[in-house]
Coordinates of C-alpha atoms and ligand atoms in Angstrom, one line a residue:
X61 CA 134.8 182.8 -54.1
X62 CA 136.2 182.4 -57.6
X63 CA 137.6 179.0 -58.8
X64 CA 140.7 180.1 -61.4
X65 CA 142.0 177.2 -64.1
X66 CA 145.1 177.9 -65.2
X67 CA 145.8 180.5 -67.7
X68 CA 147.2 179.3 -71.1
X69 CA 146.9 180.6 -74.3
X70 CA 145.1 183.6 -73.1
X71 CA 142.7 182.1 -71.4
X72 CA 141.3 180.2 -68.4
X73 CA 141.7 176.5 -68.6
X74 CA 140.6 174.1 -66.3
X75 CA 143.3 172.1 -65.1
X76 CA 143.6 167.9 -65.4
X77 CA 143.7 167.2 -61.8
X78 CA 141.2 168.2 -59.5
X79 CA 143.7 169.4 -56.9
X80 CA 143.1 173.1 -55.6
X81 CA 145.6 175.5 -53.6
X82 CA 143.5 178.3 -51.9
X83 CA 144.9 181.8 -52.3
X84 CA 144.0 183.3 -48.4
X85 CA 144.7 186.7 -46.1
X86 CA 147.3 186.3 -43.9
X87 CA 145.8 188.9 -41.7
X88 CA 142.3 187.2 -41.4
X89 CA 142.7 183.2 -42.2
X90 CA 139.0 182.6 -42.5
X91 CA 139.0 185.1 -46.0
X92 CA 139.7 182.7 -49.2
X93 CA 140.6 185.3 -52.1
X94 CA 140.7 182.6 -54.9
X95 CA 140.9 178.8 -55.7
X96 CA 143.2 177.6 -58.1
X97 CA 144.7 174.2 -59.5
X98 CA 147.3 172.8 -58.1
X99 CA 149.2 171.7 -61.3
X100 CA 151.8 168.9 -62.3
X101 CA 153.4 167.8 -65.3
X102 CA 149.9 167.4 -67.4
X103 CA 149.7 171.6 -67.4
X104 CA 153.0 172.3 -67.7
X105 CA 153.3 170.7 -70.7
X106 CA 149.6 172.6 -71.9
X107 CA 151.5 175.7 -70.6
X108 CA 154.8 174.8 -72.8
X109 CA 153.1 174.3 -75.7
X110 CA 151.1 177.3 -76.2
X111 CA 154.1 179.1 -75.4
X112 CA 156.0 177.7 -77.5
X113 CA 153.4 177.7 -80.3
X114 CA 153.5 181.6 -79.5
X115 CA 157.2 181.9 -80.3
X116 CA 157.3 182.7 -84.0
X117 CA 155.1 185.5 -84.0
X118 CA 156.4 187.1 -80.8
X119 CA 160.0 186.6 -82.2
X120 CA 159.4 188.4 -85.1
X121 CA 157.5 191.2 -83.7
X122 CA 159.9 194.2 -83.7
X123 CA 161.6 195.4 -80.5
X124 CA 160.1 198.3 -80.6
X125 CA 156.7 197.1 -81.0
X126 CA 157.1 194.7 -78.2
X127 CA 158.0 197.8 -75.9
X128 CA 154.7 199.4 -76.8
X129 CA 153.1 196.7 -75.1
X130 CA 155.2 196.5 -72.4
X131 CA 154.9 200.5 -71.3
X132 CA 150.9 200.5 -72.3
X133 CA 150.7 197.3 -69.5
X134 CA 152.7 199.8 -66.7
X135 CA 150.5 203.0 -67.7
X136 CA 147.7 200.5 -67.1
X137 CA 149.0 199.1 -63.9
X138 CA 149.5 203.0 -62.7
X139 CA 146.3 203.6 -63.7
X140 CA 145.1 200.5 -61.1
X141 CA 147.5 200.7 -58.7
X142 CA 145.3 201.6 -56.1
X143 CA 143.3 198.3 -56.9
X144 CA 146.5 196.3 -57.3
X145 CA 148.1 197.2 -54.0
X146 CA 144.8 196.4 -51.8
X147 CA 144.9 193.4 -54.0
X148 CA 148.3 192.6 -52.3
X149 CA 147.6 193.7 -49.2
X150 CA 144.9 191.3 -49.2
X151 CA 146.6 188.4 -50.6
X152 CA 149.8 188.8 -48.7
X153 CA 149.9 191.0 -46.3
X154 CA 152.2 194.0 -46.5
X155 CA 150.7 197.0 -45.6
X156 CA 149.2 199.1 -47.8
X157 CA 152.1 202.1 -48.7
X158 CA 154.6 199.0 -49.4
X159 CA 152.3 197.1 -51.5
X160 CA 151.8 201.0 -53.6
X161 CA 155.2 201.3 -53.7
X162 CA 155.7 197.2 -55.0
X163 CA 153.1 198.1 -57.5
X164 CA 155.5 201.1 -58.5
X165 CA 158.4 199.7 -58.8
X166 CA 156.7 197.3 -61.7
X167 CA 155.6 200.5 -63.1
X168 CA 159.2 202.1 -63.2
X169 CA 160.0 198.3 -64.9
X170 CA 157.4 198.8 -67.4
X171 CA 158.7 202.3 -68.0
X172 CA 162.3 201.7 -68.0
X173 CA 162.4 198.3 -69.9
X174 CA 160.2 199.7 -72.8
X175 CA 162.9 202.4 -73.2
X176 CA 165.4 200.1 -73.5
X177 CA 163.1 198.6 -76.9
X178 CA 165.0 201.0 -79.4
X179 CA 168.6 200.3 -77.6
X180 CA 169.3 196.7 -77.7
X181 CA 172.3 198.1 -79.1
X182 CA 174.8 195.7 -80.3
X183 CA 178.4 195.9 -81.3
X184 CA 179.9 196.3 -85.2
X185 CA 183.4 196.6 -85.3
X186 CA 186.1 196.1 -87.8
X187 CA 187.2 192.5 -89.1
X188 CA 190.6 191.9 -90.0
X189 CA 189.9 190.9 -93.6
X190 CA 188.9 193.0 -96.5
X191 CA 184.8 193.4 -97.6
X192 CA 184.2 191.8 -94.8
X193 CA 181.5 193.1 -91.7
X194 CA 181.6 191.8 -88.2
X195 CA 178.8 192.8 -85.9
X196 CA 176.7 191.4 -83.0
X197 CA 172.9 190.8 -82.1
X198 CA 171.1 190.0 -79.0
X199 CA 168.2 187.2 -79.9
X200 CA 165.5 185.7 -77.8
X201 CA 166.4 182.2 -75.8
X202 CA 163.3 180.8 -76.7
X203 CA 160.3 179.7 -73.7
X204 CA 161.4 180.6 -71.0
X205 CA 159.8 179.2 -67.1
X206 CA 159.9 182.3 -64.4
X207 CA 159.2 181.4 -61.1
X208 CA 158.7 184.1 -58.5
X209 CA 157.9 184.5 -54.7
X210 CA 155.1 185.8 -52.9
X211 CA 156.9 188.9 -50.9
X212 CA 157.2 191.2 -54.2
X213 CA 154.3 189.8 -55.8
X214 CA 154.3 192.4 -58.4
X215 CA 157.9 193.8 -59.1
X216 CA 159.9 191.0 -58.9
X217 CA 157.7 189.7 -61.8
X218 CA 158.2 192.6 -63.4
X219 CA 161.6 192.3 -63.4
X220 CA 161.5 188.7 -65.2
X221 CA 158.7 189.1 -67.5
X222 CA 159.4 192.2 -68.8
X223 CA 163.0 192.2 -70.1
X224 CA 162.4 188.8 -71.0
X225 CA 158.9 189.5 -73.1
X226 CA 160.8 192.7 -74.8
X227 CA 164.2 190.2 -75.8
X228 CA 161.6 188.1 -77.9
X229 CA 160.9 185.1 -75.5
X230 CA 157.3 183.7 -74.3
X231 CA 157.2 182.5 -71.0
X232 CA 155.3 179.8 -69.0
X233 CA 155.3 181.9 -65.2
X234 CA 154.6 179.7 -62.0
X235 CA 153.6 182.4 -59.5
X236 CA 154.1 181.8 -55.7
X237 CA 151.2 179.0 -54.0
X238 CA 150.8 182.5 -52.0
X239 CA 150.3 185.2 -54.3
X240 CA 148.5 183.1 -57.6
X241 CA 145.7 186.3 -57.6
X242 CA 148.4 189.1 -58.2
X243 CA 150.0 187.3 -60.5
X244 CA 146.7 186.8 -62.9
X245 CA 146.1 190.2 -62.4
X246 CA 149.6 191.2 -64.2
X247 CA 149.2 188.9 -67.1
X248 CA 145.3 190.2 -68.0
X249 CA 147.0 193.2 -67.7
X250 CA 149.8 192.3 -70.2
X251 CA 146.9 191.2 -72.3
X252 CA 144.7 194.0 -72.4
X253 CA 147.7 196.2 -73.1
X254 CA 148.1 193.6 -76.8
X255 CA 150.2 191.1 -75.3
X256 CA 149.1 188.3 -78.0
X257 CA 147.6 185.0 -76.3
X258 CA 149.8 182.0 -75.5
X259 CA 153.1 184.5 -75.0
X260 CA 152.9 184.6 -71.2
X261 CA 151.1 181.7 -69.9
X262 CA 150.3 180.4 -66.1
X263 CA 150.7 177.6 -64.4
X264 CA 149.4 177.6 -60.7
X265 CA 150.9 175.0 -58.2
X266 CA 153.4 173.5 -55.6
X267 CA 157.6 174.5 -56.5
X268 CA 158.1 170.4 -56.0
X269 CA 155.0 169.7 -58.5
X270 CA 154.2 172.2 -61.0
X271 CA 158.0 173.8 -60.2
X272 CA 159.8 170.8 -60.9
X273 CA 158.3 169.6 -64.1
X274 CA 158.6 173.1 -65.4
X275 CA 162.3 173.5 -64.6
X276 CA 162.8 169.8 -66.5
X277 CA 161.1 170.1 -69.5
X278 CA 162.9 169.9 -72.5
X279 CA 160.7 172.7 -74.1
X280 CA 162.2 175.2 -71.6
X281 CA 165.1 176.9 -72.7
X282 CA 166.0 178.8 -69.4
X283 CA 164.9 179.6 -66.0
X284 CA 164.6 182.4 -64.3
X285 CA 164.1 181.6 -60.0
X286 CA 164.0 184.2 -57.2
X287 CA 163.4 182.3 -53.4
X288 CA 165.3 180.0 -51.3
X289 CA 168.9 179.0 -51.2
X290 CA 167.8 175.0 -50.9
X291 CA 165.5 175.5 -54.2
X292 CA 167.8 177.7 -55.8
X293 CA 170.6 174.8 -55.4
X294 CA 168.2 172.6 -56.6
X295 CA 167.0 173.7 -59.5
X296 CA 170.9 174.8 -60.5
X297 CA 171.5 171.0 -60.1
X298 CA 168.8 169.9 -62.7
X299 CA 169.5 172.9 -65.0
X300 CA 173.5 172.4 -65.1
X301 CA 172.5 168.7 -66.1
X302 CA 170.3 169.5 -69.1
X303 CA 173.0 172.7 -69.8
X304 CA 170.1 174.9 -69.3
X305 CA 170.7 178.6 -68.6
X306 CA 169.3 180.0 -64.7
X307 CA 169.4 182.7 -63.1
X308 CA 169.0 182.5 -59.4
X309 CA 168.4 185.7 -56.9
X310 CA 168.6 183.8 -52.9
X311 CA 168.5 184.7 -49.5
X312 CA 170.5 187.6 -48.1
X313 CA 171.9 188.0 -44.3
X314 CA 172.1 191.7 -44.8
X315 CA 173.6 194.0 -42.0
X316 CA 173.6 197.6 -41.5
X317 CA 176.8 198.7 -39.5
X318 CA 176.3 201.9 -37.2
X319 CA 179.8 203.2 -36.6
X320 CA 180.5 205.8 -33.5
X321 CA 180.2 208.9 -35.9
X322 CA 176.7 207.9 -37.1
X323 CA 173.8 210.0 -37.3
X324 CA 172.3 207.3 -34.7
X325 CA 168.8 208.5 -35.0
X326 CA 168.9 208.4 -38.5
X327 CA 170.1 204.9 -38.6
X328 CA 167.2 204.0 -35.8
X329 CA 165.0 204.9 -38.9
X330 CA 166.4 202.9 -41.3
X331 CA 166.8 199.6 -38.8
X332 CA 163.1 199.7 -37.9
X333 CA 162.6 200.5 -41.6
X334 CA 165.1 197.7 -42.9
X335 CA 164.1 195.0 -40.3
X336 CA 160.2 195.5 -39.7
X337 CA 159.1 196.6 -43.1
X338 CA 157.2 194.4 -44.8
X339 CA 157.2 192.3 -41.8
X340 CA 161.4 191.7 -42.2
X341 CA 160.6 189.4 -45.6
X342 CA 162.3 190.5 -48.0
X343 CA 165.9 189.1 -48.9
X344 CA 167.0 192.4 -48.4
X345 CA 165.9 192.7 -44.8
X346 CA 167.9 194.3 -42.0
X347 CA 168.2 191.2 -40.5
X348 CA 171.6 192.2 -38.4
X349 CA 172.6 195.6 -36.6
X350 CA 176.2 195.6 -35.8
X351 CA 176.9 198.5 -33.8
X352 CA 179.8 200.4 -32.5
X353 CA 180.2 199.9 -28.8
X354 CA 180.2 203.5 -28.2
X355 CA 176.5 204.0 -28.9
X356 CA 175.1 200.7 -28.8
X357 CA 173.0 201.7 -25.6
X358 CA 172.2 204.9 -27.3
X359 CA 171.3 202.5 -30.8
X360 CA 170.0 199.7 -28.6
X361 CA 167.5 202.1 -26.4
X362 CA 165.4 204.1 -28.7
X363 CA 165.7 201.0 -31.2
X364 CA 163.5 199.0 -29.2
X365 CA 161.5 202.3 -27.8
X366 CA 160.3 202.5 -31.2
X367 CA 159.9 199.1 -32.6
X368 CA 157.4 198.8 -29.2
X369 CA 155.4 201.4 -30.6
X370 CA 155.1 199.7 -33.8
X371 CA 151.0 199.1 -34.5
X372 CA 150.9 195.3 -36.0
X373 CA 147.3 195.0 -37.8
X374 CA 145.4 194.5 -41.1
X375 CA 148.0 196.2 -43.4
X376 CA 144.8 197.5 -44.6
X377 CA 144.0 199.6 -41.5
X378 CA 145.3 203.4 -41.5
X379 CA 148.4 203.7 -38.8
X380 CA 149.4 200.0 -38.8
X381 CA 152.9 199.7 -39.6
X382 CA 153.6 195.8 -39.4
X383 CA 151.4 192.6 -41.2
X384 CA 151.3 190.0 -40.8
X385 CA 153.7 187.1 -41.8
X386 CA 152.5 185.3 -44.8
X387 CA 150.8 181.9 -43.8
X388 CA 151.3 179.6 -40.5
X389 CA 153.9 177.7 -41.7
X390 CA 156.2 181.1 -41.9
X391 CA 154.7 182.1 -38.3
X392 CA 156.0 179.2 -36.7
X393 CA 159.7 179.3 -38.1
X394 CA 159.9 182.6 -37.4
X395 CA 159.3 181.7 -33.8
X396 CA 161.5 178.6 -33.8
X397 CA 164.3 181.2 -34.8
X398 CA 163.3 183.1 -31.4
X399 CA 163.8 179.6 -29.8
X400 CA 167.2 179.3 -31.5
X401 CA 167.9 182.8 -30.3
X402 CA 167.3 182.1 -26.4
X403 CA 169.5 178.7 -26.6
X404 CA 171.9 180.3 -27.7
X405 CA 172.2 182.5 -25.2
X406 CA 171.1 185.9 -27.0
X407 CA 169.1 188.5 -25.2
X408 CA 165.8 189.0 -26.2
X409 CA 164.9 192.5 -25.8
X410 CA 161.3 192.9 -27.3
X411 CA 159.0 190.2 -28.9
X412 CA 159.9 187.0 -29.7
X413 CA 156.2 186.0 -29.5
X414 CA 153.3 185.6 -31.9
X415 CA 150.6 187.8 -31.2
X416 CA 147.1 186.8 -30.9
X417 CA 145.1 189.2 -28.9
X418 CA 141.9 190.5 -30.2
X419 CA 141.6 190.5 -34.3
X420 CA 145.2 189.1 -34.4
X421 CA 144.4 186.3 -33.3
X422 CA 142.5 185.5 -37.1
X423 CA 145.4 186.0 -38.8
X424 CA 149.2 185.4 -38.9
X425 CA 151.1 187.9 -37.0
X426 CA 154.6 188.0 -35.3
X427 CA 156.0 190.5 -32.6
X428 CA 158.5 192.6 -34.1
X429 CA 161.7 191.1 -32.0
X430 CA 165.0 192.1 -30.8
X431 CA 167.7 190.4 -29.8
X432 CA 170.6 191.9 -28.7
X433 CA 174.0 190.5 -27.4
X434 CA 174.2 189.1 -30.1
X435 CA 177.2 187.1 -31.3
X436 CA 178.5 186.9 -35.3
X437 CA 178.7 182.8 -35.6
X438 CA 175.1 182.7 -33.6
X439 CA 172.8 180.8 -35.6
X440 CA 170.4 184.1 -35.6
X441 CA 172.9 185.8 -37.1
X442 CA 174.0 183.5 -39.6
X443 CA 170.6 182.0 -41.1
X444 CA 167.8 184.1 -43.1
X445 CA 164.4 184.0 -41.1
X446 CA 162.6 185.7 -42.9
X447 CA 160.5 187.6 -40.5
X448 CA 160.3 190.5 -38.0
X449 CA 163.4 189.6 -36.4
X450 CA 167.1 191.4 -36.1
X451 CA 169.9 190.8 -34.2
X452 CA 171.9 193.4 -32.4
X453 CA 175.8 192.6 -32.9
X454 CA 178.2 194.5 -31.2
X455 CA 181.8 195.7 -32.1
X456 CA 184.8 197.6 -31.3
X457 CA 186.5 198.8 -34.4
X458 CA 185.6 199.4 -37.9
X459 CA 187.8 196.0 -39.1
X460 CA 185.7 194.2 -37.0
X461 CA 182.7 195.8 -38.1
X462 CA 183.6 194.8 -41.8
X463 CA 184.5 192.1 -41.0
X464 CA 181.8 190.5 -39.1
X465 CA 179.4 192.5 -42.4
X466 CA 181.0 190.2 -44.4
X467 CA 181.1 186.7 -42.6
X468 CA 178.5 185.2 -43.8
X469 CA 177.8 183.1 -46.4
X470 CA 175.3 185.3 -47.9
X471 CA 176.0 188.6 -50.3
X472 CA 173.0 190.7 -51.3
X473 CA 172.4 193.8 -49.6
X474 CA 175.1 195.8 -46.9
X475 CA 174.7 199.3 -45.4
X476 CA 177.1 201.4 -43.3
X477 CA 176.1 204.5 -41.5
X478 CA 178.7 207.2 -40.6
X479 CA 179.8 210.6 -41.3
X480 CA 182.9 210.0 -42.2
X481 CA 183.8 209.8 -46.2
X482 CA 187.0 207.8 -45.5
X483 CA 185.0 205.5 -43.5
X484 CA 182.2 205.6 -46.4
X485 CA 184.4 204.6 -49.1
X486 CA 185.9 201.8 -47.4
X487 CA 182.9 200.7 -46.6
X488 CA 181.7 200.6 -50.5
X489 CA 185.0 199.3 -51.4
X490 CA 185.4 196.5 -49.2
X491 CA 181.5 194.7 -48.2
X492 CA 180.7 191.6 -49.8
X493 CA 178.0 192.4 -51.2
X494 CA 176.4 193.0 -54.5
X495 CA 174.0 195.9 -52.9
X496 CA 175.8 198.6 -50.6
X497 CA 173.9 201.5 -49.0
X498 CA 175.8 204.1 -47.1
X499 CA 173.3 206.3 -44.6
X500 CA 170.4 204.2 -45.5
X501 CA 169.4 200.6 -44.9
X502 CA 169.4 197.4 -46.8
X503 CA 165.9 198.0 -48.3
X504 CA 164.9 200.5 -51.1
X505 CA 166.7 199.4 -54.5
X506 CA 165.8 201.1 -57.2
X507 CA 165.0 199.2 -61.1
X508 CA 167.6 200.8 -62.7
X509 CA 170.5 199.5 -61.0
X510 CA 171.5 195.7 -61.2
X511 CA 169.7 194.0 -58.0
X512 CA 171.7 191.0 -56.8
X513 CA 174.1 189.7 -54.9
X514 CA 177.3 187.4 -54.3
X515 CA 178.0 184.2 -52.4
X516 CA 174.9 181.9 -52.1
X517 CA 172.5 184.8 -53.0
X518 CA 172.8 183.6 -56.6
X519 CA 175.2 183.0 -59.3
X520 CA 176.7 185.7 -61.0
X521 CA 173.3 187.2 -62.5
X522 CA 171.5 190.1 -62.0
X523 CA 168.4 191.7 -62.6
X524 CA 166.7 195.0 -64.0
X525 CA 169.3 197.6 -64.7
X526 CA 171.5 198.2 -67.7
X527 CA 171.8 194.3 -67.5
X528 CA 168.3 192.9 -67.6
X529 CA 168.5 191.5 -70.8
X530 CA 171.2 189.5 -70.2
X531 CA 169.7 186.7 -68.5
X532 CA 167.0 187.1 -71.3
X533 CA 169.4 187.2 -74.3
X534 CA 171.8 185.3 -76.6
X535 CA 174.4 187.1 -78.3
X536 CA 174.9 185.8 -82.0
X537 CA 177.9 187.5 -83.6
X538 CA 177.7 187.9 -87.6
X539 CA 180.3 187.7 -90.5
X540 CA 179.4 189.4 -93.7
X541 CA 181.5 188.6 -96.3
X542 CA 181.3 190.5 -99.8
X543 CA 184.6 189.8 -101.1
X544 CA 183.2 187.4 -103.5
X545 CA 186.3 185.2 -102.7
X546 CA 187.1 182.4 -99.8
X547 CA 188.9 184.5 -97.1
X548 CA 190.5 182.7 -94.1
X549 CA 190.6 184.5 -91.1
X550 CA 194.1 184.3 -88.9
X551 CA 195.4 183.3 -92.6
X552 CA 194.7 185.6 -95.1
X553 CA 195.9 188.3 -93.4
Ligands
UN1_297 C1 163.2 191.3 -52.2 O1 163.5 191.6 -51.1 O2 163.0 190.2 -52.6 O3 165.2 196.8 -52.3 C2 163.2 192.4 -53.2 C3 164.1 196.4 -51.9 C4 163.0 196.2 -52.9 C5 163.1 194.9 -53.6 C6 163.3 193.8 -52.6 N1 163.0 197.3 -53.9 O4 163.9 196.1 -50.8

C-alpha cells in the first residue's frame, strides 16, 4: 500500500511530521487504500507558499486560457470515470452508479465552468460626467483554502476548485481524512490537463490540525467549507475576526411532503431514493417524510415493503443498492440516533440496527431504518444524522404540512409531491428552503443551478450555477477619465 506526502508545488512532498491518517474501505475495514500525512501548521505554510508563489502567473493567464484547462481536466475525468467511480466506491463507499454519477456531475462542472471563461461579463455603464468611462471587472481573491467532505468526493470539489481556478485564484485544498485518494486523483488530473504546478496544492490532515491552521493563516485570502454546522460556525468565527471572506454550505433537515392527491408510488420512489441513497449522507438527504394522513398507511406500507428489500453490500457488487456508512465513528451515531428515536417514543418500523452478518460484518454497514409516528420537535426529526435513517411525520392539512417542512432550523433542500398546481406553487412559494423539488425528492441537483440553502445551512452563498464565481470573485469598479481636466463627481454636474 502506497505512502502519499503531501502534494505541493506539483509534486509529492514528504510531510514534517511523521503522523499518517490511513485512507480505508468502509465496506471491508481490513483494505488500507493509501497512507497519508497527517499535517499541521509546518505544511500548510509549505502549501501557502507555493501557492502563493503560483499567483502571478495564474493571474495573468487569460480567462479563457484558464478554461482550456479546466474543460481538458473534465474530458479527461470522462474519459476515467469508470476508474474514478470504483476509486470512490472503494474509498467511500457509495455504490457504484452514484459514485458514476458524482464523477459526472464534476464533469458537467468542468464543462459548464469553462463555458463561463469567455463570459465573466462585467458591467460598463454611463458616468455622469463628460469623457469619462465607468465600467466593472471581476478579479481573483488571491490563495484561497477549500476544504471539502468525504460524501461527494469528486463534485463538490469540483464545484470549489473550478470556478475558483478559472476567477484567477490558486488554492491550497484540504480534502476529507476520508476521501485524501479521490482528491489526488483530481489534482493529477488538473495537472495533466496543464494546470501549472504550485496553483492547486494539497494538504492532507485532521479539520482541527491541518483545517485550523489553514483557515488562520494570513496568506489565505478566503475559504471556501462545505460539512458540519459546529465547524461551519467555527471557522465563520475565526474568519469574521481576520475579515476573511467564507463561504459555508451545512447540514440540511430536508423533508419531502406527500399530500393526499400524490402520486403515492411515485413519491415511495423518491423516499427510498432521497433517504437510502448513498446510504442517507448527503446534506440533501430525505431525512423526514411528512405525510398526509389520508395515505399514510398506503405511504407507510409499501415504504417499508421496499426499503426491506433493499440489498446492503460492497457498493461494488452488481444488485446492491445501499453501502456502507463511511467509517465506525459514523456507524455508531447513526445508531445512537436510533436510540434517541425509541426514547422518544417513535416507532421503529424497519432497522434501527447495524448489520453484521456474513461479509458485513468487515465493513461499516447500517440497516436502512424507519421510524414512523413520528413527531415534528422529536429530536429525530430535528437533528441531521447523516445516515440511512427517515422519520415518518404525519399531518392533517397542507398548513400543517408547510409548516412542520419548515420548522427547522435547517434550509437546504424541500420537496412536495401532489397533483395539484395550486398546491405546487404554494409549495415553491412558501418552503424555506434554498432547494425546492415538486414530484421528486430532495436529492438530484443539477450544476447549473445555485446549490444552497438558508438558516444554518450556510450564509447567504451559493455554489455552481450562474453564481459560482461569486464566492471566487472581487468586483473592482473602474473610472476612466479623459477629459484632461479635474472633474468632481456629485459636483461638477
Ligand atoms: C451533498 O449532499 O452534499 O443534489 C451534495 C444532490 C447532489 C449533490 C449533493 N447532486 O443530492
Amino acid at each position: 500500500m502506497e505512502r502519499h506526502g503531501n502534494h505541493i508545488g506539483g509534486r509529492s512532498v514528504e510531510a514534517a511530521t511523521d503522523a499518517v491518517l490511513e485512507s480505508r474501505n468502509p465496506a471491508r475495514l481490513d483494505e488500507v487504500l493509501g497512507v497519508f500525512p497527517r499535517s499541521g501548521a509546518a505544511e500548510v505554510d509549505a502549501a501557502v507558499a507555493a501557492a502563493r508563489a503560483a499567483l502571478a502567473s495564474w493571474r495573468a493567464t487569460p480567462w479563457p486560457a484558464r478554461g482550456e484547462i479546466i474543460l481538458r481536466a473534465g474530458l479527461l475525468l470522462e474519459e476515467r470515470k469508470e476508474e474514478m467511480a470504483r476509486l470512490m466506491t472503494r474509498e467511500m463507499g457509495k455504490v457504484l452508479v452514484e459514485a458514476r454519477g458524482d464523477v459526472q456531475e464534476g464533469v458537467d462542472m468542468a464543462k459548464y465552468i469553462a463555458g463561463e471563461a469567455r463570459r465573466p461579463f462585467g458591467q460598463t455603464v454611463p458616468s455622469e460626467l463628460r469623457d469619462k468611462w465607468a465600467m466593472t471587472m471581476r478579479q481573483p481573491l488571491g490563495t484561497v483554502a477549500i476544504i471539502t467532505p468525504w460524501n461527494f468526493p469528486v463534485a463538490i470539489p469540483t464545484w470549489k476548485l473550478f470556478p475558483a481556478l478559472l476567477a484567477g485564484n490558486t488554492v491550497v485544498f484540504k480534502p476529507a481524512e476520508d476521501t485524501p485518494l479521490c482528491a489526488l486523483r483530481l489534482v493529477e488530473i488538473l495537472e495533466e490537463a496543464g494546470l501549472p504546478a504550485g496553483v492547486v496544492n494539497i494538504v492532507f490532515g485532521l479539520g482541527p490540525e491541518a483545517g485550523e491552521a489553514l483557515v488562520r493563516h494570513s496568506g489565505i485570502a478566503a475559504v471556501s467549507f462545505t460539512g458540519s454546522v459546529p465547524t461551519g460556525r467555527h471557522i465563520a468565527g475565526l474568519c469574521g475576526g481576520m475579515l476573511k471572506r467564507c463561504s459555508l454550505e451545512l447540514g440540511g433537515k430536508n423533508a419531502i411532503v406527500v399530500m393526499a392527491d400524490a402520486d403515492v408510488e411515485l413519491a415511495v420512489d423518491g423516499a427510498l431514493w432521497g433517504a437510502f441513497g448513498t446510504s442517507g449522507q448527503r446534506c440533501t438527504a430525505s431525512s423526514r417524510l411528512i405525510v398526509h394522513r389520508p395515505r399514510l398507511a398506503d405511504f407507510t406500507d409499501a415504504l417499508v415493503d421496499r426499503a426491506a428489500r433493499l440489498r446492503l453490500g460492497d457498493g461494488l457488487v452488481e444488485g446492491v443498492d445501499v453501502g456502507p456508512v463511511i467509517n465506525a465513528r459514523q456507524l455508531e451515531r447513526i445508531h445512537a440516533y436510533t436510540e434517541v428515536g425509541l426514547g422518544e417514543g417513535a416507532r421503529l418500523l424497519l432497522g434501527g440496527e447495524v448489520a453484521r452478518d456474513g461479509e458485513l460484518a468487515r465493513g461499516c454497514f447500517y440497516r436502512p431504518t424507519i421510524f414512523a409516528e413520528v413527531r415534528p420537535q422529536m429530536r429525530i426529526a430535528q437533528e441531521e444524522i447523516f445516515g440511512p435513517t427517515t422519520a415518518v411525520i404525519p399531518v392533517d392539512s397542507l398548513d400543517e404540512a408547510l409548516e412542520v417542512a419548515n420548522g427547522t432550523g435547517y434550509g437546504l433542500s424541500l420537496s412536495l409531491y401532489t397533483a395539484d398546481l395550486r398546491t405546487g406553487f404554494r409549495a415553491i412559494n412558501e418552503l424555506e428552503a434554498g432547494i425546492v423539488y415538486v414530484n421528486a425528492p430532495t436529492i438530484g441537483a443539477e450544476i447549473q443551478l445555485p446549490f444552497g440553502g438558508i438558516k444554518n445551512t450556510g450564509n447567504g452563498h451559493r455554489e455552481a450555477g450562474t453564481v459560482a464565481l461569486d464566492q471566487f470573485s472581487e468586483w473592482k469598479s473602474i473610472y476612466v477619465d479623459y477629459s484632461g481636466r479635474l472633474q468632481r463627481a456629485q459636483i461638477d454636474v
